[in-house]
mmCIF file of C-alpha atoms in Angstrom:
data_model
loop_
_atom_site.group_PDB
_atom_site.id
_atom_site.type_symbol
_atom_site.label_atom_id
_atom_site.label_comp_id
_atom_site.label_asym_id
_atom_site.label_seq_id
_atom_site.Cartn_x
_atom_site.Cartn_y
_atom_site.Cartn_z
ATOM 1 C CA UNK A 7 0.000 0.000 0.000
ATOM 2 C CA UNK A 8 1.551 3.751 -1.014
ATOM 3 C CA UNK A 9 1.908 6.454 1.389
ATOM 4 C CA UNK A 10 -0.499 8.258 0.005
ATOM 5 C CA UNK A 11 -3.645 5.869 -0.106
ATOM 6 C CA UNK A 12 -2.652 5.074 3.738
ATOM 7 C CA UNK A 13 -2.478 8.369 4.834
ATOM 8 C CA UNK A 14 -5.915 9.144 6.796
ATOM 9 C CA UNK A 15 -7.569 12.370 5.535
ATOM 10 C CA UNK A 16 -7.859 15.323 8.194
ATOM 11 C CA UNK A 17 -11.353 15.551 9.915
ATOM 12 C CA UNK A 18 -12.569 17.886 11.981
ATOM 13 C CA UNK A 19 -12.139 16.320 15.519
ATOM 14 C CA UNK A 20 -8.015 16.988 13.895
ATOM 15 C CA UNK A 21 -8.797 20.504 13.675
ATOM 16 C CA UNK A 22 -10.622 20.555 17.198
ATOM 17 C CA UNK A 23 -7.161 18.780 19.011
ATOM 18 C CA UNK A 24 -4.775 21.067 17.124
ATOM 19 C CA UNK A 25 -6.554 24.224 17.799
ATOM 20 C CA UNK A 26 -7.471 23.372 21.153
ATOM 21 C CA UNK A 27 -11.128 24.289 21.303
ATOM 22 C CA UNK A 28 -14.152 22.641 20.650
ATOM 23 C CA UNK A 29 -15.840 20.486 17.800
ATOM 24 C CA UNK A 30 -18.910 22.791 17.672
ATOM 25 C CA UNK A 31 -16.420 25.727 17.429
ATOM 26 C CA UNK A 32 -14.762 24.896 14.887
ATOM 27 C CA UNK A 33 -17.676 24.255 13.068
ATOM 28 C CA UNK A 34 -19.362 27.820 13.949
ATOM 29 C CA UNK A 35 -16.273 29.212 12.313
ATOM 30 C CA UNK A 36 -15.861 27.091 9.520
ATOM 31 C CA UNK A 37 -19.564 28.287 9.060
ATOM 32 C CA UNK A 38 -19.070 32.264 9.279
ATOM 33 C CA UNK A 39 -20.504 32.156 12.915
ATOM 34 C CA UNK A 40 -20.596 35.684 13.525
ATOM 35 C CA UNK A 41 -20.021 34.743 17.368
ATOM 36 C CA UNK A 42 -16.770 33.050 17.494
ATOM 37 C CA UNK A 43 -13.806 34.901 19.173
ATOM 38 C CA UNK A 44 -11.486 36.393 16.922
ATOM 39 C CA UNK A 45 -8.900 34.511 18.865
ATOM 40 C CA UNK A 46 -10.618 30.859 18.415
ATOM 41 C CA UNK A 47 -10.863 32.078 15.041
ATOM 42 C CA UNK A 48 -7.530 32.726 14.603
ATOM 43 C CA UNK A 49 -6.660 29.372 15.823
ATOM 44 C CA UNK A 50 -9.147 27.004 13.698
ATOM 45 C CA UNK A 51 -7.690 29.074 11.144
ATOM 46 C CA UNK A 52 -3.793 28.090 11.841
ATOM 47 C CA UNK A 53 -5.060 24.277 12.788
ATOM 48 C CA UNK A 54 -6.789 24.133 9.145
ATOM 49 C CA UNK A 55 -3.451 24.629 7.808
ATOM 50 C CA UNK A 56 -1.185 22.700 9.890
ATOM 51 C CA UNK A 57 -3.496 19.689 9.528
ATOM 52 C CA UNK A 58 -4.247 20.477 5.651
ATOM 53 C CA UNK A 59 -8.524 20.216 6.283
ATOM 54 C CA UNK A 60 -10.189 20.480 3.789
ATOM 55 C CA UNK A 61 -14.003 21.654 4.022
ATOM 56 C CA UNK A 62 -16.942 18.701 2.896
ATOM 57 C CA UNK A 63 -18.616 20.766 0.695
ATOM 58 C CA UNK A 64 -21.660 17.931 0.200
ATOM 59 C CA UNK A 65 -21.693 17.690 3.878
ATOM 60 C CA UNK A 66 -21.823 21.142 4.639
ATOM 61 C CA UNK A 67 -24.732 21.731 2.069
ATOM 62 C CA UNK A 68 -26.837 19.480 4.173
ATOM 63 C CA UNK A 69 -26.469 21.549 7.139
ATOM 64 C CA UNK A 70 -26.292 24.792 6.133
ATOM 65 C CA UNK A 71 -28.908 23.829 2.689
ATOM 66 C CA UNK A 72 -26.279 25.906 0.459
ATOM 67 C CA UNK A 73 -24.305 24.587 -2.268
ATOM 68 C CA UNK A 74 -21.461 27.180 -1.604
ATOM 69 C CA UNK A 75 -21.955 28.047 -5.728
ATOM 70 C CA UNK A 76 -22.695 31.562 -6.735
ATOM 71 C CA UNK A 77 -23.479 31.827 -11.172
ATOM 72 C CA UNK A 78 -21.913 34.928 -13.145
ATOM 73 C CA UNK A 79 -24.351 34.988 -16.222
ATOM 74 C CA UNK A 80 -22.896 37.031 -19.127
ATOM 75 C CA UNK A 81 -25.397 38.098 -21.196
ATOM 76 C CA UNK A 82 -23.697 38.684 -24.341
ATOM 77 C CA UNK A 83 -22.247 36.111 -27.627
ATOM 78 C CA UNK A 84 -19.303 33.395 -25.914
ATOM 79 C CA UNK A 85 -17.151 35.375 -28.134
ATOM 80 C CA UNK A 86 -17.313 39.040 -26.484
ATOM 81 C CA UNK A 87 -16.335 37.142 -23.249
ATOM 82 C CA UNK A 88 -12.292 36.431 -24.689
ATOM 83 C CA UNK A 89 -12.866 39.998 -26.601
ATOM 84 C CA UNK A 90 -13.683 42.302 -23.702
ATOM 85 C CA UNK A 91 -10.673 42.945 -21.008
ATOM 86 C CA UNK A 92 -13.473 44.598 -18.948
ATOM 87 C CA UNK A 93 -15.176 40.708 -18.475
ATOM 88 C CA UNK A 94 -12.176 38.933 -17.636
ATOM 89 C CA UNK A 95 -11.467 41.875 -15.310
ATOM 90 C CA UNK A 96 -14.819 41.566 -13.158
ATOM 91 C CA UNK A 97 -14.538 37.444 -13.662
ATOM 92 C CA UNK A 98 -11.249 37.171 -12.041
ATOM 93 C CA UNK A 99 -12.185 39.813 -9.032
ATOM 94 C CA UNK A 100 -15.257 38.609 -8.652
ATOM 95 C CA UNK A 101 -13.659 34.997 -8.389
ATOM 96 C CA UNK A 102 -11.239 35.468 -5.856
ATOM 97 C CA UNK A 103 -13.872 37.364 -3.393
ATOM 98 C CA UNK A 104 -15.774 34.652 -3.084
ATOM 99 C CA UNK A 105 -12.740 32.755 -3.034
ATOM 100 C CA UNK A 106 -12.290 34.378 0.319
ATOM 101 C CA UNK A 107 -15.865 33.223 1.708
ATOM 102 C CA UNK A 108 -15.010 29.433 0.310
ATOM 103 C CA UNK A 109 -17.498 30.002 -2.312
ATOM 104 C CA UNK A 110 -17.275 28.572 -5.776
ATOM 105 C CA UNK A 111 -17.667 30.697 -9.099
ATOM 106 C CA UNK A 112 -19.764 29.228 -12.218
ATOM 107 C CA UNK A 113 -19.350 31.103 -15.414
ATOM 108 C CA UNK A 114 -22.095 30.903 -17.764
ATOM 109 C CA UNK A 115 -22.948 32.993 -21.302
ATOM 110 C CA UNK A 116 -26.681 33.711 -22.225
ATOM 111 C CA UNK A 117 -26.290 34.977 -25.588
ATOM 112 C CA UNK A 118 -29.263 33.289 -27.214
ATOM 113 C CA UNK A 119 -32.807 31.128 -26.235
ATOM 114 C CA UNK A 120 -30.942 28.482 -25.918
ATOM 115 C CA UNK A 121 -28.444 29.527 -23.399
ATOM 116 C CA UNK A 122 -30.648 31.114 -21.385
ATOM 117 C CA UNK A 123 -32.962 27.579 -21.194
ATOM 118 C CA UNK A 124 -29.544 26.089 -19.902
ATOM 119 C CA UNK A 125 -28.469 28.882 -17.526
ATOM 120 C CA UNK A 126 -32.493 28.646 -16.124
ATOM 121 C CA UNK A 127 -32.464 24.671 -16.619
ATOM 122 C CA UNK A 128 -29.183 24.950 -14.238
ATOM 123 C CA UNK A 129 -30.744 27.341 -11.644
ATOM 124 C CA UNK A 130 -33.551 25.728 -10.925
ATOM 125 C CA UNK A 131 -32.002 22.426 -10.142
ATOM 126 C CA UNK A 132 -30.725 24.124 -7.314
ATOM 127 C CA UNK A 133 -26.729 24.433 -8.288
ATOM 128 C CA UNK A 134 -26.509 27.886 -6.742
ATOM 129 C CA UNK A 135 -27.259 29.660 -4.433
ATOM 130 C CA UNK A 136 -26.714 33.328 -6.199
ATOM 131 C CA UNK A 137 -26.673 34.658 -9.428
ATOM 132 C CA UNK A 138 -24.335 37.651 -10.341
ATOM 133 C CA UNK A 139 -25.670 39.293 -13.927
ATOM 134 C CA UNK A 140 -23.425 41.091 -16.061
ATOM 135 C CA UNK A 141 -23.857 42.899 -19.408
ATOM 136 C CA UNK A 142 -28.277 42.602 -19.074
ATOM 137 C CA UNK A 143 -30.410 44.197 -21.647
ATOM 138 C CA UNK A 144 -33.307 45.842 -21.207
ATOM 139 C CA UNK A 145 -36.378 43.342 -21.621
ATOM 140 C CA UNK A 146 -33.976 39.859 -21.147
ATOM 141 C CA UNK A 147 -36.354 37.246 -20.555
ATOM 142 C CA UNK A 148 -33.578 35.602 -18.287
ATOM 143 C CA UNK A 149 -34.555 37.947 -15.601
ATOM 144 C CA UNK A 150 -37.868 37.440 -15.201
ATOM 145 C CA UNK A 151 -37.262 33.820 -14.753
ATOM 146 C CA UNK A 152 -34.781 34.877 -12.193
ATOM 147 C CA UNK A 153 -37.876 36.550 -10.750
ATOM 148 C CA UNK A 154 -39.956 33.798 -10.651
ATOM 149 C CA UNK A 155 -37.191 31.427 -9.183
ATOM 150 C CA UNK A 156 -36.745 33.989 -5.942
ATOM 151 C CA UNK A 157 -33.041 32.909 -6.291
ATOM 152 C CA UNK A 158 -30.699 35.825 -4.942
ATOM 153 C CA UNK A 159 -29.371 38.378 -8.076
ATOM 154 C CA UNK A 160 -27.650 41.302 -8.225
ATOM 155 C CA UNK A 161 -25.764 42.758 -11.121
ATOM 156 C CA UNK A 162 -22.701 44.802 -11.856
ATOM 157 C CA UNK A 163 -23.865 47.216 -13.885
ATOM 158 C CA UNK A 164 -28.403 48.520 -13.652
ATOM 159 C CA UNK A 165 -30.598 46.161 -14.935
ATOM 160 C CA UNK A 166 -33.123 48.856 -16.935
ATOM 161 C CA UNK A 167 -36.481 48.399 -15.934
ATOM 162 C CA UNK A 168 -35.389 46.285 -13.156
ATOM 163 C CA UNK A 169 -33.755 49.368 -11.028
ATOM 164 C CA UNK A 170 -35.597 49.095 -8.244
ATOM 165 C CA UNK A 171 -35.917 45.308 -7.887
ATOM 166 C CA UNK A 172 -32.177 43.947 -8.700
ATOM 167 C CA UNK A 173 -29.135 45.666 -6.680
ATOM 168 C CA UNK A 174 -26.396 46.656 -8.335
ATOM 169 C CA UNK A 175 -23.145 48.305 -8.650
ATOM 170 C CA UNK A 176 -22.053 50.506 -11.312
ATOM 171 C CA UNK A 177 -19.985 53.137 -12.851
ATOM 172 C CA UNK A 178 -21.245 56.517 -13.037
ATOM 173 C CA UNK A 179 -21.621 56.226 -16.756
ATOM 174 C CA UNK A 180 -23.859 59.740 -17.367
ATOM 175 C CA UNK A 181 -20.973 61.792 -15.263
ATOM 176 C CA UNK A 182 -18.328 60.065 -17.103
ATOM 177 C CA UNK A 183 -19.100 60.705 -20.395
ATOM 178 C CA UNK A 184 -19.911 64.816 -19.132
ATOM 179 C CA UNK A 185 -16.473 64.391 -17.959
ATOM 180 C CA UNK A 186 -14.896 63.244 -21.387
ATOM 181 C CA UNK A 187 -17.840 65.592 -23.632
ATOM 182 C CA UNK A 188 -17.281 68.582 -21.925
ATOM 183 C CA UNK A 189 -13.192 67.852 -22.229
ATOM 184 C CA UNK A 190 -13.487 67.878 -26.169
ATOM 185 C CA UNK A 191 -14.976 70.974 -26.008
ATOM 186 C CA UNK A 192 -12.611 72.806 -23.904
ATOM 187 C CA UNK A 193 -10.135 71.268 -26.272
ATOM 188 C CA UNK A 194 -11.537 73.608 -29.139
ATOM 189 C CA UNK A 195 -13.308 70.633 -30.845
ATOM 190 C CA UNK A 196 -16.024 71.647 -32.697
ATOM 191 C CA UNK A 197 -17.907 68.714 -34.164
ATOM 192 C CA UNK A 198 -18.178 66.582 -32.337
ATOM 193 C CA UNK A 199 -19.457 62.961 -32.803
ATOM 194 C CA UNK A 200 -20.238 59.637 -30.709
ATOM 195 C CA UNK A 201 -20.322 55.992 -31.159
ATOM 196 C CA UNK A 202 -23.010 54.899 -28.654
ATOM 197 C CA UNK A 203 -22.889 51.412 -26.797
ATOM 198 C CA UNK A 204 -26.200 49.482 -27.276
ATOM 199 C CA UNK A 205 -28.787 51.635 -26.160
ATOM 200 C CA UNK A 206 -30.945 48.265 -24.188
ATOM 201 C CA UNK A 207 -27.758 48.453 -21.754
ATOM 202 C CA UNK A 208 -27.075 51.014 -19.039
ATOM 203 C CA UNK A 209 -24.018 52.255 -20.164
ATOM 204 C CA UNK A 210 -25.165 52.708 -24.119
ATOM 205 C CA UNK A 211 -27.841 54.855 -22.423
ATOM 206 C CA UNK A 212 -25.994 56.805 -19.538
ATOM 207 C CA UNK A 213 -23.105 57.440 -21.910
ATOM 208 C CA UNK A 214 -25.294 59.145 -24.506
ATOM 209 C CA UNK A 215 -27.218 61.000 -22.284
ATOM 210 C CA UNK A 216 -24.033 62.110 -20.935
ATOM 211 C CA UNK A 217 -23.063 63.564 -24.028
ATOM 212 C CA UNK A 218 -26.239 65.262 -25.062
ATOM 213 C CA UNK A 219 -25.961 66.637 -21.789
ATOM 214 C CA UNK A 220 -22.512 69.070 -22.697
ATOM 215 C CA UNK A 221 -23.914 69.413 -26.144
ATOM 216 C CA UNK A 222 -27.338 70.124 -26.133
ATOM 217 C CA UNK A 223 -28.978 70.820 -29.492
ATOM 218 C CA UNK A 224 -25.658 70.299 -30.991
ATOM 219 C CA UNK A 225 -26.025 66.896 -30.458
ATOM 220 C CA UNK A 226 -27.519 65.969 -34.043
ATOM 221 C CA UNK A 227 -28.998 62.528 -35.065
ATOM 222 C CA UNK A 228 -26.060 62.646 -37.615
ATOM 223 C CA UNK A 229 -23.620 62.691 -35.007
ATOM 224 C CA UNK A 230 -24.639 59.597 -33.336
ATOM 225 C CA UNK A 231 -23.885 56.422 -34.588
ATOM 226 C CA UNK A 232 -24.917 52.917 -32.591
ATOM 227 C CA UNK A 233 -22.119 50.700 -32.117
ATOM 228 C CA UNK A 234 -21.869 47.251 -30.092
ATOM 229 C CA UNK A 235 -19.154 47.051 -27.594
ATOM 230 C CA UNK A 236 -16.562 45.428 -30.749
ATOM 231 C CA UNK A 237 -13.615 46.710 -32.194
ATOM 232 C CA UNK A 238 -15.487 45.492 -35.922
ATOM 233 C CA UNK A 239 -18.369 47.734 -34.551
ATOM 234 C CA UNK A 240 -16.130 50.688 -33.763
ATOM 235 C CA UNK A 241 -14.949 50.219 -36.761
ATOM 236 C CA UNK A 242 -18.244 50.022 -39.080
ATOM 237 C CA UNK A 243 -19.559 52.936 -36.908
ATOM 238 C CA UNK A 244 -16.474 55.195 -37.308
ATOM 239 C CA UNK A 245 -17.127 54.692 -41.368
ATOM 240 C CA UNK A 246 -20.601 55.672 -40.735
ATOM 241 C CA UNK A 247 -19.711 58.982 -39.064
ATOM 242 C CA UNK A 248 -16.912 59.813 -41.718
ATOM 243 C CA UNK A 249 -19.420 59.379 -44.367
ATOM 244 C CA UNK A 250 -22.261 61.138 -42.451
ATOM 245 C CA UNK A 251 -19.773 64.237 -41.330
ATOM 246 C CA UNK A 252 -16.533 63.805 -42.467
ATOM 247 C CA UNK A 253 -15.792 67.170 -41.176
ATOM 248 C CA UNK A 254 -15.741 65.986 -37.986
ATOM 249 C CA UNK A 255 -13.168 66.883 -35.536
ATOM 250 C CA UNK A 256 -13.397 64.778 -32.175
ATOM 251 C CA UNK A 257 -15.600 61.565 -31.027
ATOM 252 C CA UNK A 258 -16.123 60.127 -27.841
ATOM 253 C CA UNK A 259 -16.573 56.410 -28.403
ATOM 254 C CA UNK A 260 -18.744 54.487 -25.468
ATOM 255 C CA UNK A 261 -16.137 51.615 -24.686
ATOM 256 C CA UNK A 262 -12.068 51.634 -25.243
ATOM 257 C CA UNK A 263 -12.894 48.460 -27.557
ATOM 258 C CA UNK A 264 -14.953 50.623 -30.093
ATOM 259 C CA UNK A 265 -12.231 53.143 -29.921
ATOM 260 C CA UNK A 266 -9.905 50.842 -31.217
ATOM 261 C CA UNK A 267 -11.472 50.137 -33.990
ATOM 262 C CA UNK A 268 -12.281 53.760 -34.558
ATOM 263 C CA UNK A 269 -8.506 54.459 -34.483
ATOM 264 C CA UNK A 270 -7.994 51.425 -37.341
ATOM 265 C CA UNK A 271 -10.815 53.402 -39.756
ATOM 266 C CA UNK A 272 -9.555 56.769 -39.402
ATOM 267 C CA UNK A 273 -5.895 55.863 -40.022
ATOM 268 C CA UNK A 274 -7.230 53.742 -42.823
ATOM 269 C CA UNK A 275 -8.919 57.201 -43.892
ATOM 270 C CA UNK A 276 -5.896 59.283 -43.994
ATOM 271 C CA UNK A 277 -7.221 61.106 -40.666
ATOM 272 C CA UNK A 278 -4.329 61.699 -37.690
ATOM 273 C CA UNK A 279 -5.165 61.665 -34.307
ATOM 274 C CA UNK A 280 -5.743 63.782 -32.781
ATOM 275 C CA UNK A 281 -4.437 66.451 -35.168
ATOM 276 C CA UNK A 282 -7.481 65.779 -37.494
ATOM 277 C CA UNK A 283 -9.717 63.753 -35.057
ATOM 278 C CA UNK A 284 -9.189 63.901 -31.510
ATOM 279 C CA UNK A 285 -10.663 60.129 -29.730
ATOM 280 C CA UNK A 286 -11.919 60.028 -26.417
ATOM 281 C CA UNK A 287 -13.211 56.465 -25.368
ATOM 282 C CA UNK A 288 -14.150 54.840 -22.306
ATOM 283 C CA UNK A 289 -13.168 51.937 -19.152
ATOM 284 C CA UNK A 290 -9.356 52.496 -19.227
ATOM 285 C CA UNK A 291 -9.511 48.576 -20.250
ATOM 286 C CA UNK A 292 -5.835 47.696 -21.074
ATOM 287 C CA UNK A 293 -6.789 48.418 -24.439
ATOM 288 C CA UNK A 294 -6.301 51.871 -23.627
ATOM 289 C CA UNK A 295 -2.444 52.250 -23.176
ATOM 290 C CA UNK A 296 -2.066 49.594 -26.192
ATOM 291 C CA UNK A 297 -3.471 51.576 -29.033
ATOM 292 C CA UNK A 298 -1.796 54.271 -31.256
ATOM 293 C CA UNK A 299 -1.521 56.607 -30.156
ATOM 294 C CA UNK A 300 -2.727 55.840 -26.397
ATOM 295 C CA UNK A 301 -6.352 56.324 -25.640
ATOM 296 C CA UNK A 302 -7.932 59.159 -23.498
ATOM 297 C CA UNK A 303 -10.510 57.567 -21.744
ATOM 298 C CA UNK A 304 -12.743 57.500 -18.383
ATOM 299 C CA UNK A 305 -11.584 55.423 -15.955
ATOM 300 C CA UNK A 306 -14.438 53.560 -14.574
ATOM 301 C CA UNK A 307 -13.463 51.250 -11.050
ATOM 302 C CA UNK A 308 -14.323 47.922 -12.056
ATOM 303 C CA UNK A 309 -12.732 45.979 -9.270
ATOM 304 C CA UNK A 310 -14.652 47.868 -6.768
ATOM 305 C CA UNK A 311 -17.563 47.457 -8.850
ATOM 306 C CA UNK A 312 -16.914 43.441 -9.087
ATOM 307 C CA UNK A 313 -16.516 43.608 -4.980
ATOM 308 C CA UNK A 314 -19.475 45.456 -4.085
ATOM 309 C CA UNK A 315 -21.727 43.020 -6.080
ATOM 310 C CA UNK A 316 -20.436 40.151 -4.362
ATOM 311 C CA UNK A 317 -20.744 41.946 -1.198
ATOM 312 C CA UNK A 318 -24.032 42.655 -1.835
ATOM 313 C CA UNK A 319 -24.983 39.118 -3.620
ATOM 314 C CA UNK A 320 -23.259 37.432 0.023
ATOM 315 C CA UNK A 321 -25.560 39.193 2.257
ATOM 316 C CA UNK A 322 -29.063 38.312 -0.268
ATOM 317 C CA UNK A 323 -27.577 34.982 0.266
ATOM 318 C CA UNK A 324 -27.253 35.341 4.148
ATOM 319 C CA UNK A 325 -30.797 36.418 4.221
ATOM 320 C CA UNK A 326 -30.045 40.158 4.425
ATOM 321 C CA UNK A 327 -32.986 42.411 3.382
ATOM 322 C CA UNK A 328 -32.786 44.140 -0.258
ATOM 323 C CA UNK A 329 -29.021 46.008 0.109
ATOM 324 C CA UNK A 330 -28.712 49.677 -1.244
ATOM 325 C CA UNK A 331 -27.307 49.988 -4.577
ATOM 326 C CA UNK A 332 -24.222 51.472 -5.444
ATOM 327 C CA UNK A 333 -22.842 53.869 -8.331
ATOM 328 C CA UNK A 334 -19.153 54.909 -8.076
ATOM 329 C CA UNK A 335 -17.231 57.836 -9.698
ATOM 330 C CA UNK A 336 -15.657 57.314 -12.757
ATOM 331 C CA UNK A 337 -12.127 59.498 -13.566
ATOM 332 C CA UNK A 338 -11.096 61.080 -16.774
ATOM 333 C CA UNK A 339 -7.501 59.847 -17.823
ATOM 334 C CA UNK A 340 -5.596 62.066 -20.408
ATOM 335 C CA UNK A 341 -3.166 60.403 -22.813
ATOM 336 C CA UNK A 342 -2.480 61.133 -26.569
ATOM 337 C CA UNK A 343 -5.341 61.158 -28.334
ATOM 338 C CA UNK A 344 -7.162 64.001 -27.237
#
């Protein structure tokens, strides 16, 4: 017989005799008791390691009727997932909070019917015990089944329509792009264009309101082009505007990603920037300081965005009443091209 197989596995009476307190203890604290002493804490903590524990997670669901699973549902094609910095970004923070609570993330994509029957098919089988939604659209069918299965939600980023019912976190997206709009203009800029995100999503919305704000009336239908969060969109949409204006001077593009692809069709146009065209976009993704010249952008916190949603998802899931939601303030960051 190997070492290995004849090793016996650490239980928790191991954790009890190393830490020198009792069973029930440790399991209050292995359990987020509230009432255990910092300093028995401290020392199921240290025992856990010395003895190498490792938490039941199927026996712990029986007591505590949670699967220790919490679902991130991107709303969006599989593809924008590996396209978008910003969704890795609030994946991998959102990740290792829970991390910190033992809890277990699930990604899953509901870009179509059929994903959303699979993310809902999942849910109600009673895999999680949270859902965190990112990148809804106004009128996605996905949350009204959400609704229906009282399962905790909250999402990073305003649901539309669903304000008042589903906590969130977000960006100040309206202030931001006043910030950025009101920037080009003190810049001299005097046509000024945008490429919108989709309008069925906060920040499409916010973002363009935010610019109409500075503008006004000069805010003209032919100045506003729809785009879709894609450097190809950027791209198709910066075409549109040339052809629609192409004495246009400045644009503020709703997502770094679209800017980069803006960049691509006015150098393909013969346009410098920001000599000709000055480009204003908006995350501070990484894309950002990768693009030629470097992007001036709003910086919008993401990581704290990504924390307060699990925060606030942790305590639905603790039984808390509805939490208040949260919108953060966004920073205008000045490189090259503008």
């Amino acid at each position: 017989m190997s070492v290995t197989s004849a090793r016996r596995r650490p239980t928790i009476h191991d954790v009890a005799r190393v830490s020198g307190v009792s069973r029930g203890t440790v399991s209050r604290a292995l359990n987020g008791d509230p009432y255990v002493s910092p300093a028995a804490l401290a020392a199921v903590r240290r025992a856990v390691t010395e003895t190498g524990y490792v938490v039941n997670r199927n026996a712990r669901s029986l007591v505590t009727q949670r699967n220790g699973t919490v679902v991130m549902v991107l709303s969006e094609p599989q593809e924008k997932l590996f396209e978008d910095p910003n969704f890795s970004l609030l994946l991998r923070v959102a990740t290792r909070r829970l991390a910190v609570k033992d809890v277990a993330l699930v990604m899953m994509v509901a870009g179509d019917d059929g994903d959303r029957e699979r993310v809902v098919r999942y849910l109600r089988g009673g895999h999680a015990d949270g859902v965190l939604l990112l990148s809804t659209h106004a009128g996605d069918p996905l949350v009204e089944e959400l609704e229906g299965l009282a399962i905790p939600a909250v999402a990073c980023g305003a649901v539309l329509g669903r304000e008042g019912i589903i906590p969130y976190a977000a960006a100040d997206d309206r202030e931001g792009a006043r910030q950025m709009t009101q920037y080009l203009v003190e810049q001299g800029r005097k046509k000024i264009a945008t490429i919108t995100g989709p309008l069925d999503t906060p920040g499409g919305l916010n973002r363009l309101e935010g610019f109409c704000d500075v503008l006004g009336r000069k805010a003209t239908k032919k100045l506003i082009v729809h785009g879709d969060y894609t450097r190809s969109g950027g791209e198709a949409a910066m075409a549109e505007l040339l052809s629609r204006a192409p004495d246009l001077d400045a644009v503020f593009v709703g997502s770094d990603l679209m800017a980069a692809g803006a960049l691509a069709t006015l150098r393909v146009n013969g346009r410098r920037v920001p000599e000709d065209v000055a480009i204003g976009g908006f995350d501070d993704s990484a894309v950002a300081s990768s693009t030629h010249p470097p992007l001036t952008t709003v910086r919008q916190p993401l990581e704290r965005v990504a924390e307060e949603t699990v925060r606030m998802l942790l305590e639905l899931v603790d039984g808390a009443t509805r939490p208040e939601s949260i919108v953060l303030a966004t920073e205008l960051v000045i490189r090259d091209s503008a």
